Tab-separated table of C-alpha atoms in Angstrom:
chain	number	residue	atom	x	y	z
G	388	UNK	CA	0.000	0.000	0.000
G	389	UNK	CA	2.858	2.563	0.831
G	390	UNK	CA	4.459	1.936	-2.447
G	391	UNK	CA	1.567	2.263	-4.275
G	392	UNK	CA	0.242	5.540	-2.647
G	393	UNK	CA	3.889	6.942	-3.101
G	394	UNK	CA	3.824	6.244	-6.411
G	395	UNK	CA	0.568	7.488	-6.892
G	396	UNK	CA	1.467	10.811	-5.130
G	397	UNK	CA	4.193	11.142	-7.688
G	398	UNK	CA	2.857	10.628	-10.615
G	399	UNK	CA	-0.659	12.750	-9.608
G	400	UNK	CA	1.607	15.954	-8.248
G	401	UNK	CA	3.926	15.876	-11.284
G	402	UNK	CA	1.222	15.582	-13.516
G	403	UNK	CA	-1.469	18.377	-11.786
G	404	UNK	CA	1.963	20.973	-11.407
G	405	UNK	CA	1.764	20.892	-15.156
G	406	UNK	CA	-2.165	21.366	-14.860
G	407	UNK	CA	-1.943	24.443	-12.146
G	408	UNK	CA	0.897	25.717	-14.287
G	409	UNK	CA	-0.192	25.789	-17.803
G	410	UNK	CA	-1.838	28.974	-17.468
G	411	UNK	CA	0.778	30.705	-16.197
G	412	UNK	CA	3.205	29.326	-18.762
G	413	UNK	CA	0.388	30.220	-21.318
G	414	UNK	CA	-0.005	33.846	-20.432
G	415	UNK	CA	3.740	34.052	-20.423
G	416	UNK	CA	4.372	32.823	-23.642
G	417	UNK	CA	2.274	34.567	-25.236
G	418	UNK	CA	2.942	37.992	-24.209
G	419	UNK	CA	6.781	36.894	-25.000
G	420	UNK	CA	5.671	36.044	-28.916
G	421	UNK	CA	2.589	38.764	-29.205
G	422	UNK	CA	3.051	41.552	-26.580
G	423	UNK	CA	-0.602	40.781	-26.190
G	424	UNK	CA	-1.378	38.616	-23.455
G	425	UNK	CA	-5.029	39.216	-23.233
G	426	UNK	CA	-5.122	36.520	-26.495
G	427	UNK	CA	-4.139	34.010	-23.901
G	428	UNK	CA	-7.848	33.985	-21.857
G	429	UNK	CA	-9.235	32.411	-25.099
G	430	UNK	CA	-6.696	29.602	-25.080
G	431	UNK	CA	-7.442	29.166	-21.583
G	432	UNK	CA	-11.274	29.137	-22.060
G	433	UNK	CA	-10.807	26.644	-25.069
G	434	UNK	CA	-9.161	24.321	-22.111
G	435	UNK	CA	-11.374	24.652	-19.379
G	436	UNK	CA	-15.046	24.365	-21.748
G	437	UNK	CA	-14.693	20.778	-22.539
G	438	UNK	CA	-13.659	19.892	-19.190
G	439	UNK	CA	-17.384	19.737	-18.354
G	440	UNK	CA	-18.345	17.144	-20.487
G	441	UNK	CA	-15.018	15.125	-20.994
G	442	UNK	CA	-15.015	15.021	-17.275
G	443	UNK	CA	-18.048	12.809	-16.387
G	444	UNK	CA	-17.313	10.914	-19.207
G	445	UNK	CA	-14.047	9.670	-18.180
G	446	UNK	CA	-15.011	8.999	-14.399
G	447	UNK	CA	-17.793	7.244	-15.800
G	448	UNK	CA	-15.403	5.144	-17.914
G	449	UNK	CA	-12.816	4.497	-15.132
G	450	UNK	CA	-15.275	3.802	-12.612
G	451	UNK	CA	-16.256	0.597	-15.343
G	452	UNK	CA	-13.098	-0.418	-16.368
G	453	UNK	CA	-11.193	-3.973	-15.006
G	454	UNK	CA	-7.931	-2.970	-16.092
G	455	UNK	CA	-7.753	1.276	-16.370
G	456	UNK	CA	-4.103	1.132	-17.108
G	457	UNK	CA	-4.844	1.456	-20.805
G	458	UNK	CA	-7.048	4.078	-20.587
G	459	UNK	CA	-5.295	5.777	-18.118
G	460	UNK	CA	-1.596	6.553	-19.689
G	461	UNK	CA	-3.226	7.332	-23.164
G	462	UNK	CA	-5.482	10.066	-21.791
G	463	UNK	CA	-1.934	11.308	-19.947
G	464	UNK	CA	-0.069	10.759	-22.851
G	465	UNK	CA	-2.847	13.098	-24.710
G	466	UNK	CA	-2.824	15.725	-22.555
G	467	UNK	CA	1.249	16.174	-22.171
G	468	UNK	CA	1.134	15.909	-25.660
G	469	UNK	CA	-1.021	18.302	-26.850
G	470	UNK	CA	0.187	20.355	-23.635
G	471	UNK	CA	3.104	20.454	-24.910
G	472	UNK	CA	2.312	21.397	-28.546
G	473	UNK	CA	-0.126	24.042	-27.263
G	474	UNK	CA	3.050	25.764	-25.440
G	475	UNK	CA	5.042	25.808	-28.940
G	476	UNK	CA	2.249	27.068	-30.734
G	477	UNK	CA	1.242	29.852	-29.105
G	478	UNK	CA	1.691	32.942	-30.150
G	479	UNK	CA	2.976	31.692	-33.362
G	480	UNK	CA	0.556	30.223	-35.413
G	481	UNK	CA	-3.131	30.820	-35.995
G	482	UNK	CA	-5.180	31.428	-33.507
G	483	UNK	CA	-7.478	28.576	-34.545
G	484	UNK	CA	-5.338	25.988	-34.727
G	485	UNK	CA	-3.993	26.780	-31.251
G	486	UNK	CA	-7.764	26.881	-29.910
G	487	UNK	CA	-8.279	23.264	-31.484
G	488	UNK	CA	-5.091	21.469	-29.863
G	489	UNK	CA	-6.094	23.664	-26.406
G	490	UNK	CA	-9.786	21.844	-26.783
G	491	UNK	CA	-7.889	18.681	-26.569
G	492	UNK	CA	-6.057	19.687	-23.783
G	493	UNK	CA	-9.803	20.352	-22.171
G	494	UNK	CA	-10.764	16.819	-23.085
G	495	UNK	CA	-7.944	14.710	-21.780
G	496	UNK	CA	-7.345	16.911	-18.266
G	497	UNK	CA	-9.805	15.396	-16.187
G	498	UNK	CA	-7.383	12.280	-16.153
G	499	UNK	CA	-5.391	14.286	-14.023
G	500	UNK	CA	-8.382	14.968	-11.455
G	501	UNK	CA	-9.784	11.445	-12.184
G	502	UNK	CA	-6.707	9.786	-10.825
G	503	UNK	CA	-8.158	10.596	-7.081
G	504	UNK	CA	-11.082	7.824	-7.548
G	505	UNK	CA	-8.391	4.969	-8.109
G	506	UNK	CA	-7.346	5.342	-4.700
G	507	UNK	CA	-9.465	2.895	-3.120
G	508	UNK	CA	-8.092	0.139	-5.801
G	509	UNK	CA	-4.883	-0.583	-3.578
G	510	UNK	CA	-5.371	1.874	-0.285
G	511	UNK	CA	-6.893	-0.187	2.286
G	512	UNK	CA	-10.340	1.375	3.221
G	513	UNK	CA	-8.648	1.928	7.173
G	514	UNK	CA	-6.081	4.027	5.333
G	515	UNK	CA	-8.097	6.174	3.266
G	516	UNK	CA	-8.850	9.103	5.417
G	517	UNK	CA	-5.345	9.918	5.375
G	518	UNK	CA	-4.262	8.703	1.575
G	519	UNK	CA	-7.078	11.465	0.831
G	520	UNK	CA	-5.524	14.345	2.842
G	521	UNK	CA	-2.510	13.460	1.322
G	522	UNK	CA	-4.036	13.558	-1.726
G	523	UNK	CA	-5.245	17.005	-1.143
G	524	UNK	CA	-2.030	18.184	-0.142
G	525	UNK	CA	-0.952	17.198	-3.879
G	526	UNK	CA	-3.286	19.581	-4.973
G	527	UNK	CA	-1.666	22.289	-2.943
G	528	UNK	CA	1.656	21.539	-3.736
G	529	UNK	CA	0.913	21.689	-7.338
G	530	UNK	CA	-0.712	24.639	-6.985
G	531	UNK	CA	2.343	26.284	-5.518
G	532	UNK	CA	4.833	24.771	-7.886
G	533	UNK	CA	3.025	24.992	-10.744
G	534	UNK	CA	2.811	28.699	-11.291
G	535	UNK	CA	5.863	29.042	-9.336
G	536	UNK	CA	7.825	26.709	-11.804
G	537	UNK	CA	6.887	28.648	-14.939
G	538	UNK	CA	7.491	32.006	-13.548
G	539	UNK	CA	11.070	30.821	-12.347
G	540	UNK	CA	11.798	29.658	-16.033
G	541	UNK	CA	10.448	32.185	-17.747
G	542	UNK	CA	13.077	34.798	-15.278
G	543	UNK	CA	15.590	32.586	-15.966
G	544	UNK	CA	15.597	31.840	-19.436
G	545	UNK	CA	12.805	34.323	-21.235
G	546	UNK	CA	9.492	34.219	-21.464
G	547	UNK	CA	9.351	32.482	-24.869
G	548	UNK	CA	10.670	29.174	-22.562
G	549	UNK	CA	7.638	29.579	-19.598
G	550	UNK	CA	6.686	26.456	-20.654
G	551	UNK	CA	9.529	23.855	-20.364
G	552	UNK	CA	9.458	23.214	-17.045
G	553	UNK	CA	5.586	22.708	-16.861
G	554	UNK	CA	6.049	20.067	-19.894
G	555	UNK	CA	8.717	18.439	-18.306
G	556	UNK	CA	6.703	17.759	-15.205
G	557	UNK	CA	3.980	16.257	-17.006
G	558	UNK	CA	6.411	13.858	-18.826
G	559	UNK	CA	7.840	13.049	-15.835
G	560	UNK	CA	4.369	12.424	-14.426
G	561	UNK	CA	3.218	10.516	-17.546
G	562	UNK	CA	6.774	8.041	-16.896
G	563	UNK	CA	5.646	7.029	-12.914
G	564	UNK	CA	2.147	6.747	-14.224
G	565	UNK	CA	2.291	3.026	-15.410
G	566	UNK	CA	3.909	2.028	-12.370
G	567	UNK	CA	1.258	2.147	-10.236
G	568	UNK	CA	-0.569	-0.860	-9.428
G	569	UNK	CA	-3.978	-0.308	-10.965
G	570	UNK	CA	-6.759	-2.677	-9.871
G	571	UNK	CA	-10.442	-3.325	-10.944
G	572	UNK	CA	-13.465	-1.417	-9.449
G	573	UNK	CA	-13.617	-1.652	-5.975
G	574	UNK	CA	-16.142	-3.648	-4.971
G	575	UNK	CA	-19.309	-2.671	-3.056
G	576	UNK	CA	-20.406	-5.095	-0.638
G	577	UNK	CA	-22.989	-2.278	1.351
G	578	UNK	CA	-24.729	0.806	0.078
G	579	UNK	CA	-23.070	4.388	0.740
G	580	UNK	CA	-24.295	5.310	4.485
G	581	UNK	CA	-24.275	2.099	5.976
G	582	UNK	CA	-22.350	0.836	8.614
G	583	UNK	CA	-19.275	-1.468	7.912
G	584	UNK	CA	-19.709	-5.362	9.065
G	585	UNK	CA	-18.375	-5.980	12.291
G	586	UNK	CA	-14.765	-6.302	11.955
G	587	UNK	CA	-14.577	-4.199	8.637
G	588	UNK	CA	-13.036	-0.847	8.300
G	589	UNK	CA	-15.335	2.322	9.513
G	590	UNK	CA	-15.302	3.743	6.054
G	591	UNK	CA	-18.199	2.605	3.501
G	592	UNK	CA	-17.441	1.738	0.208
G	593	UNK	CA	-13.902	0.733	0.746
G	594	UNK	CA	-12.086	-2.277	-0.388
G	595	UNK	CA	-13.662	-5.747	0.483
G	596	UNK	CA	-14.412	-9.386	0.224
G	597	UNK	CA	-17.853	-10.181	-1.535
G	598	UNK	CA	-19.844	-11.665	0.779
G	599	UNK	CA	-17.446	-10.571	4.069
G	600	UNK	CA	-15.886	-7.902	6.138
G	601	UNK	CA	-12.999	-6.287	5.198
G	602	UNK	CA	-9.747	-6.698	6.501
G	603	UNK	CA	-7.889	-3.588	7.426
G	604	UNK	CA	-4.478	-3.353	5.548
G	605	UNK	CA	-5.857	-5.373	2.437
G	606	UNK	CA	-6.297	-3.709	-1.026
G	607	UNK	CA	-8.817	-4.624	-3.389
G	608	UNK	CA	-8.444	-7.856	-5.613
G	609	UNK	CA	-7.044	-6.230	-8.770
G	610	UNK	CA	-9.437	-6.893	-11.692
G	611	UNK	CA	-12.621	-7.923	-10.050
G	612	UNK	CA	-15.480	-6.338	-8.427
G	613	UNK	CA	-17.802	-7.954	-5.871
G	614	UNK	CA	-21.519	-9.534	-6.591
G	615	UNK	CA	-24.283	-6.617	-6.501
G	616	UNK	CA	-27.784	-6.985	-6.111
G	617	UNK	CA	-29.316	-9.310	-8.638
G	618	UNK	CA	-26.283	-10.303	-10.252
G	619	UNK	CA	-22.345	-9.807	-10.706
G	620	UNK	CA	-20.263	-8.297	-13.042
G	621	UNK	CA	-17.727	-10.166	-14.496
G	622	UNK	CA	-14.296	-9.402	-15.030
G	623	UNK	CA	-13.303	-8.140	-18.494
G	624	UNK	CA	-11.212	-6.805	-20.618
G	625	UNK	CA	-10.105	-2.910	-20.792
G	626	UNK	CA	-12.499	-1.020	-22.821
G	627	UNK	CA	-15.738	-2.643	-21.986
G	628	UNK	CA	-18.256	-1.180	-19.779
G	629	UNK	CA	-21.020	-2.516	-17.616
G	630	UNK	CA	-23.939	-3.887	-19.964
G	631	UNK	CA	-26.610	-2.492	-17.621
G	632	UNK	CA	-29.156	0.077	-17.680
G	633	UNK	CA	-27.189	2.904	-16.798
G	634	UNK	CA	-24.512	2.751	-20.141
G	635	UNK	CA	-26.422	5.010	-21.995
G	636	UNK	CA	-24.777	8.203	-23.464
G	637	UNK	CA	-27.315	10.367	-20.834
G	638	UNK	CA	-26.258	8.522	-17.956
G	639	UNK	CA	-22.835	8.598	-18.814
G	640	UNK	CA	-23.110	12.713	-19.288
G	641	UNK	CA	-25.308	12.968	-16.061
G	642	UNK	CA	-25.349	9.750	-14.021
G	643	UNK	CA	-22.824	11.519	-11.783
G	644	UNK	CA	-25.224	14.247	-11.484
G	645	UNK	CA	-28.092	12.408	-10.425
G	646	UNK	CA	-25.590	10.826	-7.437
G	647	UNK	CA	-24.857	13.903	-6.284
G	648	UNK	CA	-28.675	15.347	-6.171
G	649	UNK	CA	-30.040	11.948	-5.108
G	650	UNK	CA	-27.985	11.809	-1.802
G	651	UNK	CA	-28.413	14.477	0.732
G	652	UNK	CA	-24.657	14.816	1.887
G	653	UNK	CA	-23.253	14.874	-1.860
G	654	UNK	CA	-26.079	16.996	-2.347
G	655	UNK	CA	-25.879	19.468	0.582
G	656	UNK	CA	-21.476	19.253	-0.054
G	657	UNK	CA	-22.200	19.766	-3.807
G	658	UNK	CA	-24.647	22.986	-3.407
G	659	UNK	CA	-21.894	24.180	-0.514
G	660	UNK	CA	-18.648	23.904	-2.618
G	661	UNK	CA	-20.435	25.196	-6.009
G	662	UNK	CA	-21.377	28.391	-4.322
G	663	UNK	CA	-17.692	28.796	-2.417
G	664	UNK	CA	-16.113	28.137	-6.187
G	665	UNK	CA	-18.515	30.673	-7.722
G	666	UNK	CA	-16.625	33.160	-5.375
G	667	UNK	CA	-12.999	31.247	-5.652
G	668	UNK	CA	-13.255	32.066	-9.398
G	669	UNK	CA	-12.419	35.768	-8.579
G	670	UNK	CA	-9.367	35.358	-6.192
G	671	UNK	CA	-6.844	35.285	-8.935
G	672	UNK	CA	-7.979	39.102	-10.246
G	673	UNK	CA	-8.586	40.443	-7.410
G	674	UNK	CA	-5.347	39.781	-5.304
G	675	UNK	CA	-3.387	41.494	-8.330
G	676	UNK	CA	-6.286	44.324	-7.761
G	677	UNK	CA	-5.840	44.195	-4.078
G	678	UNK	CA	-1.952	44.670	-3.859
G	679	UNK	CA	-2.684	47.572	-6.510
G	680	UNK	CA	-4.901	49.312	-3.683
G	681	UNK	CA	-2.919	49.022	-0.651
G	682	UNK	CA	-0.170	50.782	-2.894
G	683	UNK	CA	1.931	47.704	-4.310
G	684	UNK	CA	2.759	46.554	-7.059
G	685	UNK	CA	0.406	44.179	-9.367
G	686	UNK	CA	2.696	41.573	-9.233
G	687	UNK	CA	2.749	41.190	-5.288
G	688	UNK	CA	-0.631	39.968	-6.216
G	689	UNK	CA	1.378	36.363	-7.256
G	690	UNK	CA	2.690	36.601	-3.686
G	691	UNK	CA	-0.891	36.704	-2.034
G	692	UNK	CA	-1.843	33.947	-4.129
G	693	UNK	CA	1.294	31.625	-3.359
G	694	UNK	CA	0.869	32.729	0.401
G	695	UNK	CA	-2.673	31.096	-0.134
G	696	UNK	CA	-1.098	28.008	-1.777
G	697	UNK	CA	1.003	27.356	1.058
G	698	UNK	CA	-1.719	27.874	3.667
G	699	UNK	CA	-3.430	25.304	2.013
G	700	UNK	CA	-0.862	22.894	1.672
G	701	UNK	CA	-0.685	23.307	5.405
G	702	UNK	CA	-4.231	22.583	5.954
G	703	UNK	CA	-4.292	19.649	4.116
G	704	UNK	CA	-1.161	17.798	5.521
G	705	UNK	CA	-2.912	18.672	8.930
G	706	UNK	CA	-5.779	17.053	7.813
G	707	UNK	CA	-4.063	13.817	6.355
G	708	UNK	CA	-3.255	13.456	10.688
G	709	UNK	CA	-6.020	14.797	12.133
G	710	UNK	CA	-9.833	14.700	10.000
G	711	UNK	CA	-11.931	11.637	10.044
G	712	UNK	CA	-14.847	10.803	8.127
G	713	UNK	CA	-16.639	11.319	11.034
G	714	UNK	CA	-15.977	15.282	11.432
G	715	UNK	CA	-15.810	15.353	7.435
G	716	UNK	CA	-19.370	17.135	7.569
G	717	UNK	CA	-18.821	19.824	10.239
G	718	UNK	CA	-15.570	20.470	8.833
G	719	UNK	CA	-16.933	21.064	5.367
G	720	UNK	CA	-19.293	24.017	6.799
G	721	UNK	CA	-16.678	25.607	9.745
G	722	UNK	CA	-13.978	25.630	6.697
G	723	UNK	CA	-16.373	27.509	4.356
G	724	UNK	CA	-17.071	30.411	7.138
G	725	UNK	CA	-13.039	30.468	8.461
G	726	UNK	CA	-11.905	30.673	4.538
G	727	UNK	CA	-15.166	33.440	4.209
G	728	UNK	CA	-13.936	35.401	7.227
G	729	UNK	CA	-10.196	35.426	6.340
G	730	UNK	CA	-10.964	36.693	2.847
G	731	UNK	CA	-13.271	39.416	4.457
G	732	UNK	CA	-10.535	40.684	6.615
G	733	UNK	CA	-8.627	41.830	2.836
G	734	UNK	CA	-11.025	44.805	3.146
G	735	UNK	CA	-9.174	45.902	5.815
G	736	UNK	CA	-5.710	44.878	5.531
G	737	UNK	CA	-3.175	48.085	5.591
G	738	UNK	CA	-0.232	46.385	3.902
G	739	UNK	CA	1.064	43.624	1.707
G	740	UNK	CA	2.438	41.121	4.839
G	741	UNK	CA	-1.009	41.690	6.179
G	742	UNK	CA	-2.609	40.501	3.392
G	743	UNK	CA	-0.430	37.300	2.987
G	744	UNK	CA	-0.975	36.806	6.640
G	745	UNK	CA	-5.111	36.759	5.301
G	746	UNK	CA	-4.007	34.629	2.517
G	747	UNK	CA	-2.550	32.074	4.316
G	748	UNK	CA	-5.143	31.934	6.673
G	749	UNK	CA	-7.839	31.523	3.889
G	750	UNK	CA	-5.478	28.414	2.407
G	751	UNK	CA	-5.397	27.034	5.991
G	752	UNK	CA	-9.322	27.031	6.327
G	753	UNK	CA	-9.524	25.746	2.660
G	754	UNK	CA	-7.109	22.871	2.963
G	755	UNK	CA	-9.348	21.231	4.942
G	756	UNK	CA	-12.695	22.008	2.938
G	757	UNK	CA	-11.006	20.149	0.016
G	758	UNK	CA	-10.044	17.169	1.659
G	759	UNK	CA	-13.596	16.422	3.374
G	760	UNK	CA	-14.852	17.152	0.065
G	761	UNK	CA	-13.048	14.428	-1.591
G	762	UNK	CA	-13.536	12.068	2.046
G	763	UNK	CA	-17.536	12.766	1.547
G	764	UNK	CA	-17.289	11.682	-1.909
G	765	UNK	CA	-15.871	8.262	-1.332
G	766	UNK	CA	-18.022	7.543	1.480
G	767	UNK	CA	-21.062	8.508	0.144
G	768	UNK	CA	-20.952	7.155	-3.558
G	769	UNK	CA	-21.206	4.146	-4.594
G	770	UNK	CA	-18.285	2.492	-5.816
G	771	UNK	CA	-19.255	2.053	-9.249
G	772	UNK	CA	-20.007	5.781	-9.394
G	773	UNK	CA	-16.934	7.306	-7.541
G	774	UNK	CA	-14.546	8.590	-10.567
G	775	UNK	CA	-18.059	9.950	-11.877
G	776	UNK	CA	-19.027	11.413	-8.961
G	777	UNK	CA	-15.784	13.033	-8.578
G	778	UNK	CA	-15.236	14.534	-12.052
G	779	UNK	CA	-18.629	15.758	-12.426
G	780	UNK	CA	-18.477	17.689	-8.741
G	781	UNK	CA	-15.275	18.975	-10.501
G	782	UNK	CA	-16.517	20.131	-12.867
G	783	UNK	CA	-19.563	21.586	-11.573
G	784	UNK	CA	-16.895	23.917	-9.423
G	785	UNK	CA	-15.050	24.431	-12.669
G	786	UNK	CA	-17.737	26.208	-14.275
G	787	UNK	CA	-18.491	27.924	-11.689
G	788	UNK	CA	-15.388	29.345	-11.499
G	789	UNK	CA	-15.227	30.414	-14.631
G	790	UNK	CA	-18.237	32.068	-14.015
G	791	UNK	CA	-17.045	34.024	-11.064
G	792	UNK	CA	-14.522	34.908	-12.993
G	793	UNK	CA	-15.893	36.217	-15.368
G	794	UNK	CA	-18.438	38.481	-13.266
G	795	UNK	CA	-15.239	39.688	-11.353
G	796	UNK	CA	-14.012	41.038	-14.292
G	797	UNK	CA	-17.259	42.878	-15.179
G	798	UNK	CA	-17.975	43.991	-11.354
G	799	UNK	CA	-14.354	44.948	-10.884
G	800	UNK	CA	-14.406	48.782	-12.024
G	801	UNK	CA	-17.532	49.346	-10.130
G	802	UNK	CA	-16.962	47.888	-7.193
G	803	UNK	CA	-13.602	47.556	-6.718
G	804	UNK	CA	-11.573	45.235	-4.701
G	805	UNK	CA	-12.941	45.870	-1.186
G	806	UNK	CA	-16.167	45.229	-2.948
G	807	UNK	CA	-14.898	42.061	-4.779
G	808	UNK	CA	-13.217	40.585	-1.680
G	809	UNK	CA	-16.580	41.460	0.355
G	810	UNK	CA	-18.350	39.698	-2.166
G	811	UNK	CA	-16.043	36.577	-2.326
G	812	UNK	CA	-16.308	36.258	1.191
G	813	UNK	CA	-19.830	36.655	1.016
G	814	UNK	CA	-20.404	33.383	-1.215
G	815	UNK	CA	-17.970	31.202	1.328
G	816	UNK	CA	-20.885	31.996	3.811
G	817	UNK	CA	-23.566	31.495	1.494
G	818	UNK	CA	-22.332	28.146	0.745
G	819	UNK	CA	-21.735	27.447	4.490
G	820	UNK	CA	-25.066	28.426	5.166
G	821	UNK	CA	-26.361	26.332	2.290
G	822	UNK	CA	-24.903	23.127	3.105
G	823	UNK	CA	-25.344	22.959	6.996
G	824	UNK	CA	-29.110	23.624	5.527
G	825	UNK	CA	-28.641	21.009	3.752
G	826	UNK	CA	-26.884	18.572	5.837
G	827	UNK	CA	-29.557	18.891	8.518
G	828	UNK	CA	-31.480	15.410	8.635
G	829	UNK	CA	-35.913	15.392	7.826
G	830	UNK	CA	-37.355	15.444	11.006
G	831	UNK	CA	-40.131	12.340	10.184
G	832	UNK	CA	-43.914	14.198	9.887
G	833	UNK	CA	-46.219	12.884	12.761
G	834	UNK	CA	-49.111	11.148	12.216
G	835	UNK	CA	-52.184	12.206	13.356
């Protein structure tokens, strides 16, 4: 299990510093080739629109799949590639043919995100709480390095080069990749939200014998899943998919979706973490905004950012120790209103350091938010639905980030960045508000 998780840690991080630091490199190189950096937001839209559908798509493949491997490194190997030829390209060749290889970029990413459902292939499901903080705090670290990474070349060696280091991660990334020790769906032996068998692990939906409890410390058979309801599905070979009612292209595009309305804790964490991301969307701008108004430079607004980073990074090793499935739910909400609060204490801040301090703070509170998000998932999905699950909450909090974005831009010159921090801060709240609404259980009607 260490091995594998190590490896898997390696090849995830190397791969998702390329992801966080694409757009960096992106915006980089093109105001190196151009002048005109602005040209770059279309690229980056061209990635991020297909994510939506590509996403629940491949979770819903992965989630079917006996033998990912094969699916797996391809969809890496298409991503660092066209990464790759998207960084040589722009800037210096037509802007449509740049938009069509960044639209493949958009299609093959979610791989990258995807590669958090294998976990419970080869973790043991007594090891998972912390195999997911640590997971989290992959996210961070990436998010730190990434951007941090293309910068440093692009100082170093010109602006035209941003990009080298992020493609070298990824190829890096795509090299561990078939090393890890992929295994069949895990099996589900007990509906999400029901207590393990005595002796099992604590966690639902882990790894486990059909037809027994688990034992701590064992990984999932590789290759085989365990006997469901009426009948079992048999092991096969990579490619195929379950021959059941839900293989249909509508379930495939929005069987995720109906998981996370169906269930009130995926529902009340998906409603939550939408509305927080709808705000999250606008940090980027407005930090280079906000070091503008307490009289810095724009570019102290990268420091804010990586001050963030690291406060999340911290949050999520802490949580790798410390959270439990157990406190996963009241964690969710008191993360949403400590990140909410630190942001709101920006309108206020008198200098740089102060604002960092803010920063950090927010990353600390949002560390853990992301790691109970991805502990709720596995515990309340079932198994057969858990890359799904995953990629479609992803994306769900992809678009709408986008979105905030996109209003934070609009709303900037007339509100300004007191008003755009006020208003990020108000939709951590909002989504705190939302899912401890949410979360609360139906008190049963009486009967007269």
């Amino acid at each position: 299990m260490i091995r594998g998780l190590s490896l898997h840690l390696t090849a995830a991080t190397l791969l998702r510093v390329s992801a966080e630091g694409v757009a960096t490199a992106l915006v980089l190189t093109v105001q190196a080739r151009t002048g005109h950096a602005a040209t770059a937001g279309y690229l980056q839209t061209a990635m991020t629109l297909p994510y939506v559908v590509s996403g629940p798509v491949i979770g819903n493949a992965l989630d079917r799949m006996a033998r990912p491997r094969r699916a797996v490194v391809p969809l890496a190997l298409a991503y660092v590639a066209a990464t790759g030829l998207l960084l040589a390209m722009a800037g210096g060749s037509p802007l449509v043919a740049a938009l069509c290889v960044a639209a493949v970029i958009g299609c093959a990413e979610p791989i990258v995100v995807a590669l958090t459902s294998l976990l419970p292939r080869f973790v043991p499901a007594d090891r998972l709480s912390r195999a997911y903080g640590l997971e989290a705090s992959s996210y961070n670290v990436a998010a730190i390095v990434g951007p941090g990474l293309a910068a440093g070349v692009a100082s170093f060696a010109g602006g035209r080069y941003a990009g080298v280091g992020i493609v070298a991660s990824a190829v890096l990334g795509l090299c561990v990749l078939p090393l890890l020790p992929f295994a069949g769906p895990a099996p589900a032996s007990a509906e999400p939200g029901n207590p393990a068998q005595p002796g099992g692990p604590a966690e639902p939906g882990g790894p486990a014998e059909p037809g027994g409890p688990a034992e701590p410390g064992r990984p999932a058979e590789a290759g085989r899943v365990a006997e469901v309801g009426k009948g079992a599905i048999a092991e096969r070979d990579i490619g195929e998919v379950a021959e059941d009612a839900r293989s249909g292209l509508a379930d495939v595009l929005v069987g995720g979706l109906f998981v996370l309305v169906r269930g009130r804790v995926l529902r009340a964490l998906t409603v939550a973490t939408t509305l927080a991301w709808l705000g999250f969307g606008g940090v980027a701008v407005t930090a280079v905004l906000l070091a503008g108004h307490i009289g810095a430079a724009p570019s102290a607004g990268g420091r804010l950012l990586v001050a963030m980073a690291v406060g999340s990074l911290l949050g999520s090793l802490a949580s790798s120790r410390w959270l439990t499935p157990r406190h996963a739910e009241p964690v969710l909400v008191g993360g949403l209103v400590a990140f909410g609060a630190a942001l709101a204490a920006l309108a206020v801040v008198p200098s740089v350091p102060w604002a960092m301090a803010a920063f950090c703070a927010a990353g600390l509170a949002e560390g853990p938010v992301f790691a109970a998000t991805l502990m709720l998932r596995q515990r309340e999905s079932p198994p057969d639905r858990l890359g799904q699950v995953n990629t479609t909450g992803g994306s769900l909090k992809i678009g709408a980030s986008a979105l905030g974005a996109a209003l934070t831009a609009a709303c900037a010159d007339a509100v300004g960045p007191v008003g755009l921090v006020l208003a990020i801060a108000s939709l951590q709240f909002a989504g705190a508000l939302s899912g401890w609404i949410l979360l609360r259980p139906r008190r049963p009607r009486s009967i007269p």
